[in-house]
Short mmCIF file of C-alpha atoms and ligand atoms in Angstrom, two decimals:
data_model
loop_
_atom_site.label_atom_id
_atom_site.label_comp_id
_atom_site.label_asym_id
_atom_site.label_seq_id
_atom_site.Cartn_x
_atom_site.Cartn_y
_atom_site.Cartn_z
CA UNK I 1388 11.43 -33.42 3.81
CA UNK I 1389 11.48 -29.77 4.49
CA UNK I 1390 15.42 -29.49 3.51
CA UNK I 1391 14.62 -29.59 -0.36
CA UNK I 1392 16.91 -30.54 -3.13
CA UNK I 1393 17.78 -27.72 -5.33
CA UNK I 1394 15.42 -27.80 -8.21
CA UNK I 1395 15.44 -25.16 -10.96
CA UNK I 1396 12.56 -24.28 -13.18
CA UNK I 1397 12.67 -21.94 -16.53
CA UNK I 1398 9.54 -19.86 -16.85
CA UNK I 1399 9.05 -18.53 -20.45
CA UNK I 1400 7.01 -15.29 -21.11
CA UNK I 1401 3.32 -16.18 -22.08
CA UNK I 1402 1.10 -14.44 -24.60
CA UNK I 1403 -1.75 -14.29 -22.21
CA UNK I 1404 -3.62 -16.22 -19.32
CA UNK I 1405 -7.13 -17.64 -19.62
CA UNK I 1406 -9.29 -19.97 -17.94
CA UNK I 1407 -11.16 -21.14 -14.66
CA UNK I 1408 -8.86 -22.20 -11.99
CA UNK I 1409 -8.94 -23.57 -8.54
CA UNK I 1410 -6.40 -23.01 -6.04
CA UNK I 1411 -5.86 -25.61 -2.96
CA UNK I 1412 -7.25 -25.12 0.42
CA UNK I 1413 -6.44 -22.20 2.81
CA UNK I 1414 -3.36 -23.21 4.57
CA UNK I 1415 -4.31 -21.50 7.91
CA UNK I 1416 -7.66 -22.90 8.02
CA UNK I 1417 -6.10 -26.43 7.27
CA UNK I 1418 -3.99 -26.18 10.26
CA UNK I 1419 -6.62 -25.15 12.63
CA UNK I 1420 -9.01 -28.07 11.36
CA UNK I 1421 -6.49 -30.70 12.45
CA UNK I 1422 -5.85 -28.97 15.67
CA UNK I 1423 -9.59 -28.30 16.62
CA UNK I 1424 -10.66 -31.59 15.26
CA UNK I 1425 -8.14 -33.37 17.47
CA UNK I 1426 -9.40 -31.52 20.59
CA UNK I 1427 -13.21 -32.15 19.93
CA UNK I 1428 -15.05 -35.03 21.08
CA UNK I 1429 -16.17 -37.38 18.07
CA UNK I 1430 -15.26 -37.50 14.41
CA UNK I 1431 -14.50 -34.41 12.57
CA UNK I 1432 -14.64 -34.64 8.63
CA UNK I 1433 -12.67 -32.01 6.78
CA UNK I 1434 -12.84 -31.54 3.10
CA UNK I 1435 -10.65 -29.04 0.90
CA UNK I 1436 -7.57 -29.90 3.32
CA UNK I 1437 -4.43 -28.46 1.88
CA UNK I 1438 -1.90 -31.53 1.27
CA UNK I 1439 0.92 -29.50 1.57
CA UNK I 1440 4.06 -29.82 3.49
CA UNK I 1441 3.13 -27.21 6.16
CA UNK I 1442 -0.01 -28.80 7.02
CA UNK I 1443 1.43 -32.38 6.93
CA UNK I 1444 3.64 -31.45 9.60
CA UNK I 1445 0.79 -30.57 11.75
CA UNK I 1446 -0.99 -33.79 10.71
CA UNK I 1447 2.10 -35.81 11.71
CA UNK I 1448 2.48 -33.88 15.29
CA UNK I 1449 -1.43 -34.62 16.15
CA UNK I 1450 -0.59 -38.58 15.11
CA UNK I 1451 2.44 -38.65 17.19
CA UNK I 1452 0.12 -37.40 19.93
CA UNK I 1453 -2.20 -40.42 19.75
CA UNK I 1454 -4.67 -39.08 17.23
CA UNK I 1455 -6.20 -40.86 14.27
CA UNK I 1456 -6.26 -39.08 11.15
CA UNK I 1457 -7.19 -40.76 7.92
CA UNK I 1458 -7.38 -39.55 4.40
CA UNK I 1459 -10.86 -40.39 2.75
CA UNK I 1460 -10.34 -38.51 -0.53
CA UNK I 1461 -8.12 -36.30 -2.39
CA UNK I 1462 -8.69 -33.34 0.21
CA UNK I 1463 -10.79 -35.10 2.60
CA UNK I 1464 -9.78 -36.10 5.89
CA UNK I 1465 -11.39 -37.62 8.98
CA UNK I 1466 -9.91 -36.80 12.74
CA UNK I 1467 -11.01 -38.91 15.60
CA UNK I 1468 -10.86 -36.27 18.36
CA UNK I 1469 -10.22 -37.51 21.84
CA UNK I 1470 -11.37 -33.98 23.59
CA UNK I 1471 -9.54 -31.34 25.31
CA UNK I 1472 -7.38 -33.81 27.57
CA UNK I 1473 -7.07 -36.59 24.92
CA UNK I 1474 -3.46 -35.95 23.65
CA UNK I 1475 -0.74 -38.30 24.59
CA UNK I 1476 3.23 -37.52 25.13
CA UNK I 1477 4.63 -37.91 21.82
CA UNK I 1478 7.77 -40.36 21.85
CA UNK I 1479 9.74 -38.36 19.63
CA UNK I 1480 10.68 -34.63 18.75
CA UNK I 1481 7.86 -33.05 16.97
CA UNK I 1482 8.95 -31.87 13.54
CA UNK I 1483 7.32 -28.57 12.23
CA UNK I 1484 9.29 -28.40 8.67
CA UNK I 1485 9.20 -25.16 7.41
CA UNK I 1486 5.68 -24.32 9.40
CA UNK I 1487 5.72 -21.18 11.76
CA UNK I 1488 1.90 -21.64 12.42
CA UNK I 1489 2.69 -25.43 13.81
CA UNK I 1490 5.26 -24.40 15.80
CA UNK I 1491 3.90 -21.38 17.26
CA UNK I 1492 0.12 -22.63 17.86
CA UNK I 1493 1.37 -25.94 19.09
CA UNK I 1494 3.56 -24.18 21.65
CA UNK I 1495 0.46 -22.70 22.96
CA UNK I 1496 -1.53 -25.72 23.04
CA UNK I 1497 1.33 -27.88 24.27
CA UNK I 1498 1.91 -25.59 27.23
CA UNK I 1499 -1.21 -26.69 29.01
CA UNK I 1500 -0.99 -30.33 28.59
CA UNK I 1501 0.39 -32.96 31.14
CA UNK I 1502 3.25 -34.03 29.38
CA UNK I 1503 6.81 -33.08 27.90
CA UNK I 1504 7.46 -32.16 24.20
CA UNK I 1505 10.28 -30.97 22.03
CA UNK I 1506 9.38 -28.77 18.80
CA UNK I 1507 11.83 -28.51 16.12
CA UNK I 1508 11.75 -27.51 12.47
CA UNK I 1509 14.06 -26.97 9.17
CA UNK I 1510 17.01 -24.34 8.98
CA UNK I 1511 14.53 -21.63 8.16
CA UNK I 1512 12.22 -22.36 10.98
CA UNK I 1513 14.96 -22.45 13.46
CA UNK I 1514 16.02 -18.92 12.88
CA UNK I 1515 12.79 -17.55 13.17
CA UNK I 1516 11.76 -15.58 16.67
CA UNK I 1517 9.87 -17.35 19.19
CA UNK I 1518 9.83 -15.14 22.08
CA UNK I 1519 6.75 -13.54 20.97
CA UNK I 1520 4.96 -16.72 21.97
CA UNK I 1521 7.33 -17.79 24.89
CA UNK I 1522 6.77 -14.14 26.65
CA UNK I 1523 2.88 -14.30 26.89
CA UNK I 1524 2.88 -18.11 27.47
CA UNK I 1525 5.30 -17.56 30.50
CA UNK I 1526 3.03 -15.11 31.82
CA UNK I 1527 0.42 -17.83 32.08
CA UNK I 1528 2.66 -19.86 33.92
CA UNK I 1529 4.15 -22.06 31.01
CA UNK I 1530 7.52 -23.84 31.14
CA UNK I 1531 9.33 -23.60 27.62
CA UNK I 1532 12.86 -23.47 27.05
CA UNK I 1533 14.60 -22.53 23.77
CA UNK I 1534 17.98 -21.82 22.40
CA UNK I 1535 18.97 -18.01 22.83
CA UNK I 1536 16.90 -17.80 26.05
CA UNK I 1537 13.88 -19.05 24.19
CA UNK I 1538 14.10 -17.07 20.93
CA UNK I 1539 14.98 -19.99 18.89
CA UNK I 1540 13.84 -23.56 18.25
CA UNK I 1541 14.15 -26.39 19.15
CA UNK I 1542 11.67 -25.71 21.89
CA UNK I 1543 11.26 -27.73 25.00
CA UNK I 1544 8.14 -27.55 26.80
CA UNK I 1545 7.04 -29.14 29.97
CA UNK I 1546 3.17 -29.08 30.06
CA UNK I 1547 1.87 -27.81 33.39
CA UNK I 1548 -1.43 -25.98 34.79
CA UNK I 1549 -1.74 -22.60 33.24
CA UNK I 1550 -3.36 -19.60 34.34
CA UNK I 1551 -5.61 -17.25 32.30
CA UNK I 1552 -4.10 -13.96 31.14
CA UNK I 1553 -5.06 -10.72 29.53
CA UNK I 1554 -1.94 -9.93 26.89
CA UNK I 1555 -1.48 -6.72 24.94
CA UNK I 1556 0.62 -8.10 21.94
CA UNK I 1557 2.84 -5.70 20.48
CA UNK I 1558 2.53 -7.23 16.96
CA UNK I 1559 -0.42 -7.92 14.89
CA UNK I 1560 0.08 -11.76 14.86
CA UNK I 1561 -2.27 -14.42 14.47
CA UNK I 1562 0.26 -17.06 15.20
CA UNK I 1563 0.99 -15.29 18.76
CA UNK I 1564 -2.69 -14.66 19.12
CA UNK I 1565 -3.76 -18.18 18.37
CA UNK I 1566 -1.03 -19.47 20.56
CA UNK I 1567 -2.58 -17.69 23.66
CA UNK I 1568 -5.93 -18.63 22.79
CA UNK I 1569 -5.11 -22.38 22.46
CA UNK I 1570 -3.20 -22.33 25.80
CA UNK I 1571 -6.33 -20.76 27.27
CA UNK I 1572 -8.33 -23.61 26.14
CA UNK I 1573 -6.79 -25.56 29.29
CA UNK I 1574 -7.71 -23.36 31.96
CA UNK I 1575 -10.91 -22.19 33.45
CA UNK I 1576 -11.58 -18.27 33.03
CA UNK I 1577 -11.34 -15.86 30.42
CA UNK I 1578 -8.19 -15.45 28.28
CA UNK I 1579 -7.91 -12.11 26.41
CA UNK I 1580 -5.56 -10.92 23.56
CA UNK I 1581 -5.46 -7.47 22.41
CA UNK I 1582 -3.33 -6.29 19.12
CA UNK I 1583 -2.52 -3.28 17.32
CA UNK I 1584 -4.15 -4.16 14.21
CA UNK I 1585 -6.50 -6.97 13.54
CA UNK I 1586 -4.73 -10.26 12.44
CA UNK I 1587 -6.38 -13.19 10.57
CA UNK I 1588 -9.38 -14.50 12.84
CA UNK I 1589 -9.40 -18.13 11.86
CA UNK I 1590 -8.89 -19.44 15.44
CA UNK I 1591 -11.78 -17.39 16.66
CA UNK I 1592 -14.12 -18.27 14.02
CA UNK I 1593 -13.25 -22.02 14.09
CA UNK I 1594 -13.24 -22.11 18.02
CA UNK I 1595 -16.92 -20.70 17.84
CA UNK I 1596 -17.76 -23.17 15.14
CA UNK I 1597 -16.76 -26.10 17.35
CA UNK I 1598 -18.87 -24.54 20.20
CA UNK I 1599 -16.16 -22.50 22.39
CA UNK I 1600 -17.43 -19.21 23.66
CA UNK I 1601 -15.35 -16.48 21.88
CA UNK I 1602 -15.95 -12.96 22.60
CA UNK I 1603 -14.52 -10.53 19.93
CA UNK I 1604 -14.53 -6.99 20.56
CA UNK I 1605 -12.69 -3.82 18.89
CA UNK I 1606 -9.11 -4.23 19.27
CA UNK I 1607 -9.16 -7.85 20.72
CA UNK I 1608 -11.03 -11.18 21.71
CA UNK I 1609 -11.50 -13.36 24.58
CA UNK I 1610 -12.07 -16.86 24.88
CA UNK I 1611 -13.78 -18.83 27.87
CA UNK I 1612 -11.61 -21.76 28.74
CA UNK I 1613 -12.40 -25.52 29.40
CA UNK I 1614 -15.03 -25.49 26.39
CA UNK I 1615 -16.86 -28.68 25.33
CA UNK I 1616 -15.86 -28.93 21.75
CA UNK I 1617 -17.99 -31.01 19.53
CA UNK I 1618 -16.55 -32.57 16.20
CA UNK I 1619 -17.77 -30.64 13.08
CA UNK I 1620 -18.01 -30.77 9.33
CA UNK I 1621 -15.14 -28.34 7.93
CA UNK I 1622 -15.34 -27.42 4.26
CA UNK I 1623 -11.91 -25.36 3.85
CA UNK I 1624 -12.18 -22.61 0.96
CA UNK I 1625 -9.18 -21.97 -1.45
CA UNK I 1626 -6.54 -20.15 -0.07
CA UNK I 1627 -6.56 -16.13 -1.02
CA UNK I 1628 -2.58 -16.31 -0.36
CA UNK I 1629 -2.52 -18.71 -3.12
CA UNK I 1630 -5.08 -17.11 -5.31
CA UNK I 1631 -3.02 -13.75 -4.86
CA UNK I 1632 -0.27 -15.18 -7.40
CA UNK I 1633 -2.97 -15.38 -10.08
CA UNK I 1634 -4.75 -12.30 -9.48
CA UNK I 1635 -1.38 -10.42 -9.83
CA UNK I 1636 -0.54 -12.70 -13.21
CA UNK I 1637 -4.08 -11.87 -14.63
CA UNK I 1638 -3.70 -8.05 -13.84
CA UNK I 1639 -0.38 -7.84 -15.32
CA UNK I 1640 -0.52 -10.06 -18.53
CA UNK I 1641 -1.92 -8.41 -21.47
CA UNK I 1642 -5.44 -9.53 -22.60
CA UNK I 1643 -5.84 -12.02 -19.49
CA UNK I 1644 -8.99 -12.68 -18.01
CA UNK I 1645 -8.76 -15.49 -15.03
CA UNK I 1646 -11.71 -16.92 -12.97
CA UNK I 1647 -10.55 -18.22 -9.65
CA UNK I 1648 -13.03 -20.17 -8.02
CA UNK I 1649 -14.10 -20.83 -4.22
CA UNK I 1650 -11.53 -18.51 -2.56
CA UNK I 1651 -11.87 -17.57 1.12
CA UNK I 1652 -12.56 -13.89 1.33
CA UNK I 1653 -12.27 -13.59 5.27
CA UNK I 1654 -11.81 -9.33 5.52
CA UNK I 1655 -8.90 -9.99 7.87
CA UNK I 1656 -7.40 -11.93 4.76
CA UNK I 1657 -8.64 -9.75 1.69
CA UNK I 1658 -6.39 -6.99 1.95
CA UNK I 1659 -4.64 -8.20 -1.28
CA UNK I 1660 -8.30 -7.29 -3.06
CA UNK I 1661 -8.30 -3.80 -1.52
CA UNK I 1662 -4.67 -3.23 -2.51
CA UNK I 1663 -4.78 -4.29 -6.23
CA UNK I 1664 -8.33 -2.52 -6.64
CA UNK I 1665 -6.55 0.61 -5.38
CA UNK I 1666 -3.87 0.26 -7.73
CA UNK I 1667 -6.62 0.18 -10.58
CA UNK I 1668 -7.23 -3.55 -11.07
CA UNK I 1669 -10.30 -5.13 -12.22
CA UNK I 1670 -11.31 -7.57 -9.71
CA UNK I 1671 -14.90 -8.69 -9.26
CA UNK I 1672 -16.16 -11.03 -6.52
CA UNK I 1673 -18.99 -13.30 -7.71
CA UNK I 1674 -21.20 -15.53 -5.92
CA UNK I 1675 -20.46 -14.49 -2.09
CA UNK I 1676 -21.48 -17.20 -0.06
CA UNK I 1677 -20.60 -18.80 3.45
CA UNK I 1678 -18.71 -21.96 4.33
CA UNK I 1679 -18.11 -23.43 7.90
CA UNK I 1680 -18.11 -19.90 9.17
CA UNK I 1681 -15.89 -18.19 6.68
CA UNK I 1682 -16.90 -15.82 3.54
CA UNK I 1683 -16.25 -17.35 0.30
CA UNK I 1684 -16.48 -16.01 -3.54
CA UNK I 1685 -15.33 -16.64 -7.12
CA UNK I 1686 -12.81 -13.97 -8.12
CA UNK I 1687 -12.77 -12.77 -11.62
CA UNK I 1688 -9.60 -10.76 -12.66
CA UNK I 1689 -9.03 -8.87 -16.09
CA UNK I 1690 -5.75 -7.44 -17.29
CA UNK I 1691 -5.67 -3.83 -16.03
CA UNK I 1692 -3.32 -1.02 -16.24
CA UNK I 1693 -1.93 -0.70 -12.64
CA UNK I 1694 -0.61 2.31 -10.78
CA UNK I 1695 1.42 2.72 -7.81
CA UNK I 1696 -0.10 3.73 -4.28
CA UNK I 1697 1.13 4.13 -0.81
CA UNK I 1698 0.25 0.77 1.29
CA UNK I 1699 0.55 0.89 5.06
CA UNK I 1700 -1.31 0.60 8.56
CA UNK I 1701 -4.45 -1.63 8.67
CA UNK I 1702 -4.07 -3.18 5.59
CA UNK I 1703 -0.70 -4.79 6.34
CA UNK I 1704 -1.63 -7.56 8.66
CA UNK I 1705 -4.61 -8.19 6.27
CA UNK I 1706 -2.26 -9.06 3.22
CA UNK I 1707 0.87 -9.61 5.08
CA UNK I 1708 1.74 -13.04 3.11
CA UNK I 1709 0.90 -11.09 -0.09
CA UNK I 1710 3.76 -8.64 -0.21
CA UNK I 1711 6.18 -10.39 -2.43
CA UNK I 1712 3.55 -10.71 -5.26
CA UNK I 1713 2.30 -7.10 -4.55
CA UNK I 1714 5.79 -5.89 -5.17
CA UNK I 1715 5.72 -7.57 -8.59
CA UNK I 1716 2.53 -6.06 -9.08
CA UNK I 1717 4.17 -2.48 -8.32
CA UNK I 1718 7.29 -3.41 -10.42
CA UNK I 1719 5.03 -3.48 -13.49
CA UNK I 1720 2.61 -0.50 -12.43
CA UNK I 1721 2.94 3.01 -13.53
CA UNK I 1722 4.56 5.17 -10.93
CA UNK I 1723 5.92 4.55 -7.47
CA UNK I 1724 4.59 2.26 -4.72
CA UNK I 1725 5.68 2.99 -1.14
CA UNK I 1726 4.90 -0.15 1.28
CA UNK I 1727 5.14 0.83 4.96
CA UNK I 1728 4.59 -0.75 8.40
CA UNK I 1729 5.57 -4.20 7.22
CA UNK I 1730 8.75 -5.00 9.18
CA UNK I 1731 7.12 -8.21 9.87
CA UNK I 1732 8.14 -9.14 6.33
CA UNK I 1733 11.77 -9.43 7.53
CA UNK I 1734 10.96 -12.58 10.12
CA UNK I 1735 9.13 -14.70 7.59
CA UNK I 1736 10.09 -18.06 6.00
CA UNK I 1737 13.07 -15.56 4.58
CA UNK I 1738 13.66 -11.64 5.13
CA UNK I 1739 11.25 -11.07 2.27
CA UNK I 1740 12.08 -7.51 1.71
CA UNK I 1741 15.47 -8.32 1.07
CA UNK I 1742 14.79 -11.45 -1.03
CA UNK I 1743 12.34 -9.29 -3.20
CA UNK I 1744 15.04 -6.38 -3.54
CA UNK I 1745 17.63 -8.56 -4.59
CA UNK I 1746 15.63 -10.83 -6.85
CA UNK I 1747 13.29 -8.45 -8.82
CA UNK I 1748 16.44 -6.21 -9.11
CA UNK I 1749 18.01 -8.92 -11.30
CA UNK I 1750 15.16 -8.79 -13.69
CA UNK I 1751 15.43 -4.89 -13.87
CA UNK I 1752 12.78 -3.78 -11.48
CA UNK I 1753 13.46 -0.93 -9.36
CA UNK I 1754 13.11 -1.58 -5.79
CA UNK I 1755 14.59 -0.24 -2.83
CA UNK I 1756 14.55 -1.53 0.77
CA UNK I 1757 13.30 0.59 3.83
CA UNK I 1758 13.43 -0.73 7.23
CA UNK I 1759 9.60 -1.54 7.13
CA UNK I 1760 9.01 -2.00 3.60
CA UNK I 1761 9.89 -1.14 0.07
CA UNK I 1762 9.70 1.75 -2.40
CA UNK I 1763 9.18 0.35 -5.88
CA UNK I 1764 9.34 2.47 -9.17
CA UNK I 1765 7.48 0.84 -12.10
CA UNK I 1766 9.19 0.04 -15.34
CA UNK I 1767 7.32 -0.87 -18.76
CA UNK I 1768 8.71 -4.33 -18.83
CA UNK I 1769 11.14 -7.03 -16.79
CA UNK I 1770 13.91 -8.73 -18.18
CA UNK I 1771 14.70 -12.34 -18.30
CA UNK I 1772 17.54 -13.40 -15.97
CA UNK I 1773 18.43 -15.74 -13.41
CA UNK I 1774 16.83 -15.54 -9.84
CA UNK I 1775 16.50 -17.67 -6.70
CA UNK I 1776 13.59 -18.27 -4.49
CA UNK I 1777 15.91 -18.04 -1.43
CA UNK I 1778 14.26 -21.13 -0.29
CA UNK I 1779 11.01 -19.46 0.44
CA UNK I 1780 7.66 -20.79 -1.50
CA UNK I 1781 6.01 -17.21 -1.72
CA UNK I 1782 9.37 -15.67 -3.07
CA UNK I 1783 9.62 -18.68 -5.95
CA UNK I 1784 6.03 -18.00 -6.93
CA UNK I 1785 6.20 -14.32 -6.99
CA UNK I 1786 9.02 -14.54 -9.38
CA UNK I 1787 7.31 -16.98 -11.55
CA UNK I 1788 4.49 -14.52 -11.75
CA UNK I 1789 7.10 -11.62 -12.83
CA UNK I 1790 8.65 -13.92 -15.46
CA UNK I 1791 5.44 -14.24 -17.24
CA UNK I 1792 5.51 -10.90 -18.90
CA UNK I 1793 9.29 -10.44 -18.80
CA UNK I 1794 11.16 -10.01 -22.17
CA UNK I 1795 13.01 -13.46 -21.99
CA UNK I 1796 12.94 -16.58 -19.85
CA UNK I 1797 13.34 -16.51 -16.40
CA UNK I 1798 15.39 -19.16 -14.46
CA UNK I 1799 14.50 -19.48 -10.88
CA UNK I 1800 16.45 -21.73 -8.49
CA UNK I 1801 15.39 -23.71 -5.82
CA UNK I 1802 11.42 -23.92 -6.34
CA UNK I 1803 10.80 -27.15 -4.63
CA UNK I 1804 9.64 -25.15 -1.98
CA UNK I 1805 6.46 -24.26 -3.17
CA UNK I 1806 5.49 -27.91 -1.92
CA UNK I 1807 5.03 -26.05 1.35
CA UNK I 1808 1.75 -24.29 0.40
CA UNK I 1809 0.89 -24.88 -3.23
CA UNK I 1810 1.87 -28.20 -4.32
CA UNK I 1811 0.38 -28.13 -7.96
CA UNK I 1812 1.23 -24.44 -8.58
CA UNK I 1813 3.36 -25.15 -11.72
CA UNK I 1814 0.97 -27.19 -13.41
CA UNK I 1815 -1.81 -24.63 -12.55
CA UNK I 1816 0.47 -21.88 -14.24
CA UNK I 1817 1.13 -24.10 -17.22
CA UNK I 1818 -2.48 -24.81 -17.68
CA UNK I 1819 -3.55 -21.00 -17.73
CA UNK I 1820 -0.74 -19.78 -19.77
CA UNK I 1821 -1.52 -19.18 -23.60
CA UNK I 1822 1.44 -19.30 -25.98
C1 LIG U 1056 -0.51 -17.43 9.78
C2 LIG U 1056 -0.29 -16.21 10.22
C3 LIG U 1056 0.66 -15.19 9.79
C4 LIG U 1056 1.14 -15.59 8.51
C5 LIG U 1056 1.41 -16.98 8.11
C6 LIG U 1056 0.18 -17.95 8.66
C7 LIG U 1056 -1.39 -18.06 10.82
O1 LIG U 1056 2.07 -15.03 10.54
O2 LIG U 1056 2.09 -14.95 7.68
O3 LIG U 1056 1.63 -17.39 6.71
O4 LIG U 1056 -1.92 -19.25 10.00
O5 LIG U 1056 -1.72 -18.01 11.71
P1 LIG U 1056 2.14 -14.11 11.70
O6 LIG U 1056 1.16 -14.51 12.87
O7 LIG U 1056 3.56 -14.18 12.20
O8 LIG U 1056 1.70 -12.80 11.15
#
């Protein structure tokens, strides 16, 4: 399923963009709703679930471990949780598809179970680094094996009794942090993770929402193991990482005005709003509210003359999935944008620095790669041409945004990967385009 057929789309420039849109549910929160719903006692009801391929991989994995998950509406699920010790040994390899979140979070969760499991994924996921979760989990006593000394999937996990740990993560990664916290659920005592900058905190928020004792502090978080997790109603907001494509599209397309409804604006995710506002983008947050422990708002964007800025430090993990589309905004801004401290982009679904430098370059953008980021000199207009998604959903959608104001059609090869996180992206884009 995750090895897609080659599909090419041609995006024509638009006169403008207008309207009101809803983007699908948050991918990170959707994964966690299945995981915690399965580990809680009773039936968890989820709405706003993202029916994208990554989340379906998590869904199938929990079904293979004996959890009953039912779709009750377009974005609604019911999960019959069986408690912390209710999972059973899967009869087959668990296929995480393209989803790093499924593989890394599940390795933490599976390390403390009483059974054996094997995790694999598609050609992209099997290339991504896994030692970042393997090392701290080993320190908790986990028994995990993988190719290249544990660096690459497939991973084989013999569940065992773990011990609590205090781990200073060298990377700001929610996947690493969450893997350790999920492993910590299975042991009595306190598990603590610190990180160089705060990464997305959806796991901590949802663990607390389900009743676990979570103690955040400056620079880290602790979790008290063996909690009683009780089933909940989880309302998932729209994914800010999906909204980001339309934020940039709205800002760079002359005359555009877009209202993006019901977007999660968790401060550990809202770096894109800070970056685009610093570039001179007109973005307004309307009707701020809270939903299942997460802040939500409607986001109004209007065409703006953007200018180049320097981006680095704390904001980087807060916008980590948005750099492909930030590079599009920068390519069309006045002046130079410098992106630093973003070496993590090299180990995403693809090397996103190399991908954006090569593909945006084909459309006439002036982008140079740095070890830990990019230097982008803005141009007046991009050119039409032929590009590739490099098999990465966020590269595909960023190139589509770049195409909207190019001087001719842009043909994007390998676009089916958008199913990973944003199945109706092309329909929404078409609906918002004028002319
Ligand atoms: C995610 C964490 C981030 C992000 C990914 C989703 C999560 O990865 O890039 O798309 O749901 O925890 P890292 O933890 O590797 O930064």
